[in-house]
Coordinates of C-alpha atoms in Angstrom, one line a residue:
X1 CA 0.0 0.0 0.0
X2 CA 3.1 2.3 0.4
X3 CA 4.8 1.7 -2.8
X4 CA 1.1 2.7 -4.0
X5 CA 1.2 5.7 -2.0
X6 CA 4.4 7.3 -3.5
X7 CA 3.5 6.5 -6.4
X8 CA 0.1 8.0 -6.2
X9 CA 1.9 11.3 -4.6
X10 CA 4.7 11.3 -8.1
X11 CA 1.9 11.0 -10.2
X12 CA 0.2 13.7 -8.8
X13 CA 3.3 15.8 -8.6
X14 CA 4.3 15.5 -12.3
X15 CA 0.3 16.4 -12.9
X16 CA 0.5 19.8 -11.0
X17 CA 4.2 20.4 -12.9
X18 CA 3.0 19.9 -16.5
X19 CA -0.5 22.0 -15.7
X20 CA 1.8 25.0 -14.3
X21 CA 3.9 24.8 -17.2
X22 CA 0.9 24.3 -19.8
X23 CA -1.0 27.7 -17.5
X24 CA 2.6 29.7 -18.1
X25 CA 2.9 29.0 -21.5
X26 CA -0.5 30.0 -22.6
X27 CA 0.2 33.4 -20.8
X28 CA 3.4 33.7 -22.7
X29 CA 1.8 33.1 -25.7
X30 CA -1.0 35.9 -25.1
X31 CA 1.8 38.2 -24.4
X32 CA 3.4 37.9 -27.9
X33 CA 0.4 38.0 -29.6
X34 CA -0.7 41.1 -28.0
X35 CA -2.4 43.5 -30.9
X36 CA -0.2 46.4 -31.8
X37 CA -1.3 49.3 -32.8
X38 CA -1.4 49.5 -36.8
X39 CA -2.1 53.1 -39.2
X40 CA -5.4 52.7 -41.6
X41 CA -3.4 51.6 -44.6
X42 CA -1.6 48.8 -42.7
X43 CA -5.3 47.2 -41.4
X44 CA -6.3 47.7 -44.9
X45 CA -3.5 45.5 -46.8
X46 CA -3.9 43.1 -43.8
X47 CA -7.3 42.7 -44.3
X48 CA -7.4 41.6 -47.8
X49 CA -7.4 38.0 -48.2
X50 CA -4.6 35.8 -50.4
X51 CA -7.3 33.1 -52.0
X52 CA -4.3 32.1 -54.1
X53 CA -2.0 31.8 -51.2
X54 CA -4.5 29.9 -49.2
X55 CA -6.0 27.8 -51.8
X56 CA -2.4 26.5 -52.3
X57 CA -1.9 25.9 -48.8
X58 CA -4.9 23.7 -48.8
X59 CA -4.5 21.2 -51.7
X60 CA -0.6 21.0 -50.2
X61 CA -2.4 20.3 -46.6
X62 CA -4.9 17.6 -48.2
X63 CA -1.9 15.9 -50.8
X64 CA 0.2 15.6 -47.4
X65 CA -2.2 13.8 -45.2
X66 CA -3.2 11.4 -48.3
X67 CA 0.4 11.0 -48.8
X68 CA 0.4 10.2 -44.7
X69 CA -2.6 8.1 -44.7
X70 CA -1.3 6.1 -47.8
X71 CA 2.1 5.5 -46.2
X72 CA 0.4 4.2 -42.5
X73 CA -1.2 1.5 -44.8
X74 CA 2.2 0.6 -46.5
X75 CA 3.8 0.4 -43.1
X76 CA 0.8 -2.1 -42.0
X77 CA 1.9 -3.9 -44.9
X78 CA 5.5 -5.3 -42.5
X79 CA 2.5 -6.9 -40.4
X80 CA 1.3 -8.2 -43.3
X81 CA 4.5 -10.0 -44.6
X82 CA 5.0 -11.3 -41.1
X83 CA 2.1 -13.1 -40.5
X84 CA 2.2 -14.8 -44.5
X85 CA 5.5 -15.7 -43.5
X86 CA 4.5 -17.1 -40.3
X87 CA 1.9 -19.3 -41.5
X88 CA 3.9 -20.8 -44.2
X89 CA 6.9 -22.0 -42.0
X90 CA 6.8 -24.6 -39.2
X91 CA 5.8 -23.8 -35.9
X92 CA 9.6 -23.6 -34.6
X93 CA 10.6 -21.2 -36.8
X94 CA 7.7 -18.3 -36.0
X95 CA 9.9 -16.2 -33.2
X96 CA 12.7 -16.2 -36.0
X97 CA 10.3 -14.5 -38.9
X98 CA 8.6 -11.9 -36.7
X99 CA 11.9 -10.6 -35.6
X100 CA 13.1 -10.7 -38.8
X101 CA 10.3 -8.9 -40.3
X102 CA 10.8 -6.1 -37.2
X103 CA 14.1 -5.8 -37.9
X104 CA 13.3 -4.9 -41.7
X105 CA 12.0 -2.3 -41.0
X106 CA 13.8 -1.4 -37.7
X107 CA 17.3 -1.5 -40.1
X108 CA 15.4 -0.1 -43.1
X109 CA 14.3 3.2 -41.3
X110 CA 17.9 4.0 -39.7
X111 CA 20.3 3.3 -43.1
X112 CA 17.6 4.6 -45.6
X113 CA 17.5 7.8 -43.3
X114 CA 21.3 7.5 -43.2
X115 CA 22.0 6.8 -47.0
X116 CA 19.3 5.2 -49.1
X117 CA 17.3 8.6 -49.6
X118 CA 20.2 10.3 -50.5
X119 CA 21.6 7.2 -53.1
X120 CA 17.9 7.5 -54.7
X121 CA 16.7 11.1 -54.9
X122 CA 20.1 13.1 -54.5
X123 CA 21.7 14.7 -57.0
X124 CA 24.9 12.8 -58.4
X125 CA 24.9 11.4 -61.6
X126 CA 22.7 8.3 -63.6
X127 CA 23.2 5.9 -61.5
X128 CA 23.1 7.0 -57.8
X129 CA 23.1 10.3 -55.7
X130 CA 25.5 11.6 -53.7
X131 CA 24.3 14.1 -51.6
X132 CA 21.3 14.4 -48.7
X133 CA 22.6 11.4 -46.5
X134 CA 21.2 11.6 -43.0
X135 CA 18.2 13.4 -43.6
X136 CA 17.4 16.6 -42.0
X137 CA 15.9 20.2 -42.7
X138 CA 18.9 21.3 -44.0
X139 CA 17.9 19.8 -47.6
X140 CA 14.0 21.4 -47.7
X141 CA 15.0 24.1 -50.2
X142 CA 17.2 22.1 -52.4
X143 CA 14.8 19.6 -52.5
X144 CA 11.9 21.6 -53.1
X145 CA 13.9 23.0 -56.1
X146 CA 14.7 19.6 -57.5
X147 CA 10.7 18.4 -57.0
X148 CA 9.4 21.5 -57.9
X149 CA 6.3 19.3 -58.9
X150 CA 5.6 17.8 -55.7
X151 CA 3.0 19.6 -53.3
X152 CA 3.9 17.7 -50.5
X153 CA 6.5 18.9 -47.6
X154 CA 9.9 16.7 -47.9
X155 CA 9.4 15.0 -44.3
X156 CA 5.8 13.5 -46.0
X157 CA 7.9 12.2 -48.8
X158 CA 10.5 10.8 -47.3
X159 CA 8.2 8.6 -45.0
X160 CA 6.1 7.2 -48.0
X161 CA 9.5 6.4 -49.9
X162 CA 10.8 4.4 -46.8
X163 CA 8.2 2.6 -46.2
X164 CA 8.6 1.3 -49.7
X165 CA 12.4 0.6 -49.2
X166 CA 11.3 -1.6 -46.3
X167 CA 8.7 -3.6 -48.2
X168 CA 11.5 -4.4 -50.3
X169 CA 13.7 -5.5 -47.9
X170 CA 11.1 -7.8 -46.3
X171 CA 10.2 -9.7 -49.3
X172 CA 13.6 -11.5 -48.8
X173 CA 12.6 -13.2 -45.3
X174 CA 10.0 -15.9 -46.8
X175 CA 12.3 -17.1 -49.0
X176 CA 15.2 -17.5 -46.7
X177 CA 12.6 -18.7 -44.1
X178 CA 13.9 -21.7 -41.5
X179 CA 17.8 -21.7 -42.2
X180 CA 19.2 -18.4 -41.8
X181 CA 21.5 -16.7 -39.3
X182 CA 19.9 -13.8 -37.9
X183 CA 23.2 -11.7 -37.4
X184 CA 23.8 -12.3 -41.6
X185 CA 20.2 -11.5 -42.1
X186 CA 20.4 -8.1 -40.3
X187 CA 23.3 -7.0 -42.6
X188 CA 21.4 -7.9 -45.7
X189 CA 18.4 -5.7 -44.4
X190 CA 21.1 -2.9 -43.9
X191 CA 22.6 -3.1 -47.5
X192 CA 19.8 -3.2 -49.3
X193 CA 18.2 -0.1 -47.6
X194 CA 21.0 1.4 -47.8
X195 CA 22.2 0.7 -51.2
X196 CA 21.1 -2.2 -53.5
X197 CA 16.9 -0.8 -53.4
X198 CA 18.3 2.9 -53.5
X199 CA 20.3 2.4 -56.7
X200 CA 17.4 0.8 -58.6
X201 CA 14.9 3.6 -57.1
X202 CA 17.7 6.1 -58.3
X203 CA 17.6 4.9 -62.0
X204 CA 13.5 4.9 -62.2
X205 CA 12.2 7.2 -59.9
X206 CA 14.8 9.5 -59.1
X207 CA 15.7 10.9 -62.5
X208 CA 18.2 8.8 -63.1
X209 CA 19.7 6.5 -66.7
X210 CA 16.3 4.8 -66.7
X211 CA 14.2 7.5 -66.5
X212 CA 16.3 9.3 -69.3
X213 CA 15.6 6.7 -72.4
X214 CA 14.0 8.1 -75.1
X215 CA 11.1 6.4 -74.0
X216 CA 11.2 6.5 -70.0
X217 CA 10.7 3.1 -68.2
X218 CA 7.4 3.5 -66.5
X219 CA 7.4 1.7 -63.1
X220 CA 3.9 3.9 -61.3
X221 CA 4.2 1.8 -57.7
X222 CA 7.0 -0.4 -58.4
X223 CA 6.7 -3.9 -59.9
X224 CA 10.2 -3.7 -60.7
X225 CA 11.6 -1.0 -58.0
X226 CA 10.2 -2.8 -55.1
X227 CA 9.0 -6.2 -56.1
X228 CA 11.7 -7.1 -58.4
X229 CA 14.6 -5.9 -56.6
X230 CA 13.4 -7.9 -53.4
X231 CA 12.7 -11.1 -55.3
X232 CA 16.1 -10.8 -57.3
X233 CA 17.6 -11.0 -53.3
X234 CA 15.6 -13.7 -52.3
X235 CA 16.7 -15.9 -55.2
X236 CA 20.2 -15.3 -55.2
X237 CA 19.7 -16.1 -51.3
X238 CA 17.9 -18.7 -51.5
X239 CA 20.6 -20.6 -53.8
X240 CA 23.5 -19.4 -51.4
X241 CA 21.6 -21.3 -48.5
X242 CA 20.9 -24.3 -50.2
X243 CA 17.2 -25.9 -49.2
X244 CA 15.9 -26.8 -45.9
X245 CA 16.9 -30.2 -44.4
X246 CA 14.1 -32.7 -45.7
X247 CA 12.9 -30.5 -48.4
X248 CA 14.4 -32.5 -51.2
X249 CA 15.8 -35.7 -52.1
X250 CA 15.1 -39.7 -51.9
X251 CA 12.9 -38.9 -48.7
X252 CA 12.4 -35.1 -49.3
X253 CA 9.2 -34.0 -49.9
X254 CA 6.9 -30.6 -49.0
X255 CA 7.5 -29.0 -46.1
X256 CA 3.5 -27.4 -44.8
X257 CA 3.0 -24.5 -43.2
X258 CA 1.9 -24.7 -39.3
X259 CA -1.1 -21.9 -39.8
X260 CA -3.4 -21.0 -42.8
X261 CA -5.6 -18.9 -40.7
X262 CA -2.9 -16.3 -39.7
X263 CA -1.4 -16.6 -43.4
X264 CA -5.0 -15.4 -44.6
X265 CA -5.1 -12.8 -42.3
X266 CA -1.6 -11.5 -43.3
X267 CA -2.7 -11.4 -47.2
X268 CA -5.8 -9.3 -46.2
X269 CA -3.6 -7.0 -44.3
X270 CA -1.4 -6.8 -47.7
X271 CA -4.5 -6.1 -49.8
X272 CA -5.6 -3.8 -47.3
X273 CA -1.8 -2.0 -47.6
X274 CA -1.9 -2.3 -51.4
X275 CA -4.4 0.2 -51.4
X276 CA -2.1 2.7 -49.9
X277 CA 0.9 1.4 -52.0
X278 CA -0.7 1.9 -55.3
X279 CA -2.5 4.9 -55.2
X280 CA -0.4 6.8 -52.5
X281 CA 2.1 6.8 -55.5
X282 CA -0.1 9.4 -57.0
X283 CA 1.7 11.3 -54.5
X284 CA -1.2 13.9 -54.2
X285 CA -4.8 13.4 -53.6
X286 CA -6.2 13.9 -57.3
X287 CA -9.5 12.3 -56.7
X288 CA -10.1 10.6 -60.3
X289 CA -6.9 9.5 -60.4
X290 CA -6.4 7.4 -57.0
X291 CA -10.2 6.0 -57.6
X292 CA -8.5 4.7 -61.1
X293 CA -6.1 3.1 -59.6
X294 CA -8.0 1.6 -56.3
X295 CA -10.1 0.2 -58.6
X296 CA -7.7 -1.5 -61.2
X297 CA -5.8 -2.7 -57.9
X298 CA -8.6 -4.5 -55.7
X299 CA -9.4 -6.2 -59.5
X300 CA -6.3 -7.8 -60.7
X301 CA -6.0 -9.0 -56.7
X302 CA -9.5 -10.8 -57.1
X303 CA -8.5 -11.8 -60.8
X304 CA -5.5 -13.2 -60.0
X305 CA -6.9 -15.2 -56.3
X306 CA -9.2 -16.9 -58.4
X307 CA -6.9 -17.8 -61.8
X308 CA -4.6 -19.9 -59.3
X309 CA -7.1 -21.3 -57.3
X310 CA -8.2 -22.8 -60.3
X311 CA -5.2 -23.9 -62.2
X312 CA -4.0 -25.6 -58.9
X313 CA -7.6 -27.4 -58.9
X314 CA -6.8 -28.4 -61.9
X315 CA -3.3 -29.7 -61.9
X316 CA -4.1 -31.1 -57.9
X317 CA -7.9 -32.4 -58.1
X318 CA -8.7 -29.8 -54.9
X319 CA -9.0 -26.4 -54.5
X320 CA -6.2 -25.2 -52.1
X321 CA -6.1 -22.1 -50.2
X322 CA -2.4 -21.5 -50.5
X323 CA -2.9 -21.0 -54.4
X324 CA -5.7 -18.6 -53.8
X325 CA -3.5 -16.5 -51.2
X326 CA -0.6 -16.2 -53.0
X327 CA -2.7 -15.6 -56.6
X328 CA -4.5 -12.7 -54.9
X329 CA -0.6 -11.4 -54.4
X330 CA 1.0 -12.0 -57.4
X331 CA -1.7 -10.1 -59.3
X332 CA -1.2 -7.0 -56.6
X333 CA 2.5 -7.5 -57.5
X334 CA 1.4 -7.2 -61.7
X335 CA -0.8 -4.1 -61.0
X336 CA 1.7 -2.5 -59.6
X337 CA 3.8 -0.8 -62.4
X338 CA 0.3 -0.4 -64.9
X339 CA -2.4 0.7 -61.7
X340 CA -1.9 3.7 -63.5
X341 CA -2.0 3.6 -66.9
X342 CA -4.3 1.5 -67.5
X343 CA -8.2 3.1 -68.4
X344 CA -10.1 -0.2 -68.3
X345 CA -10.5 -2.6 -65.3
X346 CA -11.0 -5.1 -68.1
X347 CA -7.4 -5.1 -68.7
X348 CA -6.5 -4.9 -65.0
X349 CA -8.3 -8.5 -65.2
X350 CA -5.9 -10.1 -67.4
X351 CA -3.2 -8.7 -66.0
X352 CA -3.9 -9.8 -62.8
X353 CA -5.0 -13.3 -64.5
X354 CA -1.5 -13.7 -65.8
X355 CA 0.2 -12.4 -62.5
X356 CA -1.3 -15.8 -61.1
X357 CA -0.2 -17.7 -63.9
X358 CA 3.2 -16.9 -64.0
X359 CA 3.5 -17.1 -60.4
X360 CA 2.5 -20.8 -60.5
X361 CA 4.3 -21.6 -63.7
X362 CA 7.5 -20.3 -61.5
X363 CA 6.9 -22.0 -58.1
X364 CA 6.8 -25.7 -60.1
X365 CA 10.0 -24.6 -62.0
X366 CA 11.5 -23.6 -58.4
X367 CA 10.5 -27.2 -57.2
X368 CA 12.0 -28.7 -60.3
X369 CA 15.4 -26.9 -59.9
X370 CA 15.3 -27.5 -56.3
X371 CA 15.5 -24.1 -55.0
X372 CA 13.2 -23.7 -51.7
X373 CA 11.5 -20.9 -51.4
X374 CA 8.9 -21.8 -48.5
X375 CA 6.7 -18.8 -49.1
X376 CA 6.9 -18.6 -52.7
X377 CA 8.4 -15.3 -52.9
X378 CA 10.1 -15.4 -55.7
X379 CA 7.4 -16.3 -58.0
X380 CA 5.1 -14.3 -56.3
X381 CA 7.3 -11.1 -56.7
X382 CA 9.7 -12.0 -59.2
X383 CA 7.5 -13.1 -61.8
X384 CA 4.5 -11.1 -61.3
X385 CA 6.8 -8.0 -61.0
X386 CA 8.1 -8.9 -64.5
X387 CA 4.9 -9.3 -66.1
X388 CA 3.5 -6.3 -65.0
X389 CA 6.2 -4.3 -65.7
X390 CA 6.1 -5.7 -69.1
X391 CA 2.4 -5.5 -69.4
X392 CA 2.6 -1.5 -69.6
X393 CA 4.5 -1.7 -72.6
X394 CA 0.8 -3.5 -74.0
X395 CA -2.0 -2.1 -72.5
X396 CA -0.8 1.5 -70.9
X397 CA -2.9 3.9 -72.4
X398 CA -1.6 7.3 -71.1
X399 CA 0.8 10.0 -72.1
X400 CA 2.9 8.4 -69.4
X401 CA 2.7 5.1 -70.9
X402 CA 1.3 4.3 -74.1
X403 CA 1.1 0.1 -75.2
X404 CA 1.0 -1.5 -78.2
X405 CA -2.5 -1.9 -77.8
X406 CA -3.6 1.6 -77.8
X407 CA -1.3 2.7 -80.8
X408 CA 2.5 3.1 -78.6
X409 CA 4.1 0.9 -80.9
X410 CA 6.7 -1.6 -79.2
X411 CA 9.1 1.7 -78.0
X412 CA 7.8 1.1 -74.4
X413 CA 7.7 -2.8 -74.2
X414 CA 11.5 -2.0 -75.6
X415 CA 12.2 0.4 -72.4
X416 CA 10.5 -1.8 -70.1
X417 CA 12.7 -5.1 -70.7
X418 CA 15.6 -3.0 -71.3
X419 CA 14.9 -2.0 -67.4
X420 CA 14.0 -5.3 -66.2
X421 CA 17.0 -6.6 -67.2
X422 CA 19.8 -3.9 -66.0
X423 CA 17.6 -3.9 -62.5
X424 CA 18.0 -8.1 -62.6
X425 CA 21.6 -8.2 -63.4
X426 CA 22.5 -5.5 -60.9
X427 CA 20.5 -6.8 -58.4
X428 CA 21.6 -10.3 -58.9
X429 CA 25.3 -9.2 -59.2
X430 CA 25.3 -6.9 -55.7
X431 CA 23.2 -9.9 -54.2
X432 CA 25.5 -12.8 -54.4
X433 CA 28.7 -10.4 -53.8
X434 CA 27.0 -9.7 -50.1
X435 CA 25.7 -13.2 -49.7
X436 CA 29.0 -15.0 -50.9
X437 CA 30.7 -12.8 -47.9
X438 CA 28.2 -14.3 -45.5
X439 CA 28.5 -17.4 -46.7
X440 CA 32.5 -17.2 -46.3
X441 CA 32.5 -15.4 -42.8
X442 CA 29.8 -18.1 -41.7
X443 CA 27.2 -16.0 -41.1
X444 CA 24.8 -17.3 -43.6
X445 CA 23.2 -20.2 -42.7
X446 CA 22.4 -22.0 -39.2
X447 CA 24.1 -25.3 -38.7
X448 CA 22.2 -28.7 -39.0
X449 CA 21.7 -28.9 -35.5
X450 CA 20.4 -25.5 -35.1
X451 CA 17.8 -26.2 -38.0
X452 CA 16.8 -29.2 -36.8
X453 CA 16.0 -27.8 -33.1
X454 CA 14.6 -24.7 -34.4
X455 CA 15.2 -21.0 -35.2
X456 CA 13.6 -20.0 -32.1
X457 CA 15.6 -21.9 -29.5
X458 CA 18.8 -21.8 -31.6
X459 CA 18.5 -18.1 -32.5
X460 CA 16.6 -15.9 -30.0
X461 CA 16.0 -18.9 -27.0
X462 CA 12.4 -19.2 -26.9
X463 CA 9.3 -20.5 -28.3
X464 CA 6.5 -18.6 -30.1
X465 CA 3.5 -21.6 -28.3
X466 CA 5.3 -22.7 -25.5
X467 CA 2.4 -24.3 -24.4
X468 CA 2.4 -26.8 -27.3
X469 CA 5.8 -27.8 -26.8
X470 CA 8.6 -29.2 -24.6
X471 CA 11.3 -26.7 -25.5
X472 CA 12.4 -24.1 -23.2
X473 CA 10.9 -20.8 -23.6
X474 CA 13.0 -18.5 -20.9
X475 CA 15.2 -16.1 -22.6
X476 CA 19.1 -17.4 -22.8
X477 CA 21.3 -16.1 -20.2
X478 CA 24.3 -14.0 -21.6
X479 CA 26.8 -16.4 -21.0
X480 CA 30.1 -18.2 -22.8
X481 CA 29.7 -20.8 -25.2
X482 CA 31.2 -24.0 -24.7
X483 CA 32.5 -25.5 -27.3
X484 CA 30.8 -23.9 -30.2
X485 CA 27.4 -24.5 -28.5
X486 CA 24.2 -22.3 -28.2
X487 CA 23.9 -22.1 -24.7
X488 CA 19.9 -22.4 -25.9
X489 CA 21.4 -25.9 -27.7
X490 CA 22.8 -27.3 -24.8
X491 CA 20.2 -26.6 -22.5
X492 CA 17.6 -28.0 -25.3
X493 CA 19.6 -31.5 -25.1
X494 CA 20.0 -31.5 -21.0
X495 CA 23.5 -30.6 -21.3

């Protein structure tokens, strides 16, 4: 009842405190604002109004908190991710994706801050920018110069564009799922915010050797600049770390996921963000516009649920949910670069359509190389990414975009596989050069014992259900290995 007391009494003190300070302040305030005395002409030019001025202020005011709003949803989208991830991988492995898929973002926010912003929209030269690194005010006015076109303040830019640089980075997790070290994985999540996202960004959306072809690559929300580049990572990953134990072989086989219900949930939430990824990319609140592309989204996800639903029914005799989930987001994934420029949902059908298509075409080539991807990522973003970017160069039908279906000629579907291509090689290349150095440090994969116990007690030294299991769930103590042992290992195997 004491230690109730005083705190009761601190509370009450620190209540009393920020009311006198809030009491003085306002009295301060009232004080500088005190009316001075003005002549007749002075109230006069006072009094009339600057419509201009404040109609300006207005549309920038509404643009920003779309541009807000738009980027909450994208940041929802990390939740997302997580929980897809988490359904799709076994029960052991859960703690080890949710941090993971925290620490995305977590590493994404301090190095794009630090350098990715700067590498994508600084001035430098065609292939990445060398100037605003470690954001700050100081880069309002040169920025405002350089953007002249955007209505929004650079701190509301900035946010939307990280948020993107982190969905990037997090499309890498699933694919490495159940075998990676989480000390390698963290430096991955901090190059590729800080550099190998950036660089594409910087050649499409930040004015860069891309965006100066004759006929500019046209990338509206990032098929290529987000969904690409991440699945470019995840394959070159997923061939460094070889497949799970069990996966393949004479007595390989699939590997199911421990929980369908929270992998459902985690593609709603990415539909749900999708809506402020493809139309926040507007990057102002022009009603007809965001409506457009709201609409053309939510289609090709429905078109694209339902085309691999059925082509698994087909091919498998039942209609499985997996297909449908990851359908819904490979055709997000194709609407991505043509939400835009595309006038008819009709179209935004068949893109989506083929989205699914491709994505399931590329999962039973995975299985038939042997490369394990347990959430499908690469299909999912790799090939839907390249479809829809290629699909603007046939059905775009704007001055930003015009397809060979609405008189373009092949010029864009030339600019748009001329970009897929630098963005895969570079990606590709810059990928294995950081995974073959965590490979060779040994800070790639787990060893076979770790794997076999689990990410969670090898890596972090608990459980996600501890109640369904005999494993410890306590943290691990900060103490010495012995003999190359987890100390989580040992205790695991009564040692």
């Amino acid at each position: 009842m004491r230690k109730r007391s005083w705190i009761r009494l601190w509370l009450t003190g620190i209540l009393v405190v920020l009311f006198s300070l809030s009491v003085v302040s306002a009295f301060a305030q009232e004080e500088e604002t005190e009316p001075t005395e003005t002549t007749t002409e002075e109230t006069a030019v006072q009094e009339v109004p600057d419509f201009a001025a404040d109609v300006t202020a207005l549309v920038s005011n509404l643009d920003t908190v779309w541009l807000l709003i738009a980027a909450f949803l994208v940041f929802w989208m990390q939740a997302g991710f997580a929980l897809v991830e988490a359904g799709f991988v076994r029960s052991k492995n859960i703690t080890n994706i949710l941090m993971k898929n925290l620490f995305d973002f977590v590493m994404g926010t301090l190095l794009f801050w630090a350098i990715g912003f700067g590498v994508m929209f600084g001035s430098g030269n065609d292939f990445f920018g060398t100037d605003w690194f470690f954001f700050s005010d100081s880069i309002q006015g040169e920025f405002a110069a350089a953007y002249s076109f955007l209505t929004v303040p650079v701190y509301a830019f900035f946010f939307f564009q990280l948020v993107f640089a982190a969905t990037a980075a997090t499309i890498v997790s699933g694919a490495m799922a159940e075998r990676t070290e989480f000390k390698g994985y963290l430096v991955y999540s901090a190059v590729i915010s800080a550099v190998i996202y950036p660089v594409v960004g910087h050649w499409i959306w930040g004015g860069g050797i891309l965006a100066q072809l004759d006929t500019p690559f046209h990338d509206f929300a990032g098929s290529t600049v987000v969904h690409s580049t991440g699945a470019w990572c995840a394959l070159i990953g997923a061939m460094f770390l070889g497949p799970r134990l069990g996966r393949f072989g004479k007595d390989g086989g699939p590997i199911p996921g421990h929980n369908m219900t929270i992998a459902t949930l985690g593609v709603f939430i990415l539909w749900l963000g999708w809506f402020g990824f493809n139309p926040g990319s507007q990057l102002n609140a022009d009603a007809t516009s965001i409506a457009r592309v709201t609409v053309n989204t939510n289609i090709a996800a429905a078109a694209g649920a339902l085309t691999a639903m059925l082509i698994g029914w087909y091919f498998t005799g039942v209609a499985q949910l997996p297909w449908g989930l990851n359908g819904a987001l490979a055709g997000l994934v194709a609407i991505t670069a043509p939400c835009y420029v595309i006038k008819n949902p009709g179209e935004a059908i068949i893109v989506g359509a083929i989205g699914a298509a491709v994505m399931y075409t590329i999962v039973i080539l995975m299985e038939r190389v042997q490369i394990d991807d347990p959430v499908g990522a690469v299909a999912v973003h790799g090939g839907a990414g390249v479809w829809g970017t290629l699909s603007v160069g046939i059905f775009g039908n704007d001055d930003l975009a015009k397809g060979i279906l609405h008189g373009g000629g092949a010029d864009q579907l030339v600019s748009q596989g001329m970009g897929i291509v630098m963005v895969a090689v570079y990606v590709m290349v810059a990928a294995a050069i950081l995974f073959a150095i965590l490979k060779s440090i040994g800070w790639l994969r787990v060893s076979a014992k770790g794997e076999t116990l689990g990410m969670d007690i090898y890596e972090h030294g608990m459980v996600a259900y501890p109640e369904f299991t005999n494993a410890p769930s306590e943290p691990t103590p900060v103490v010495e290995y012995v003999g190359g042992t987890r100390p989580s290992v040992a205790r695991a195997e009564g040692k």
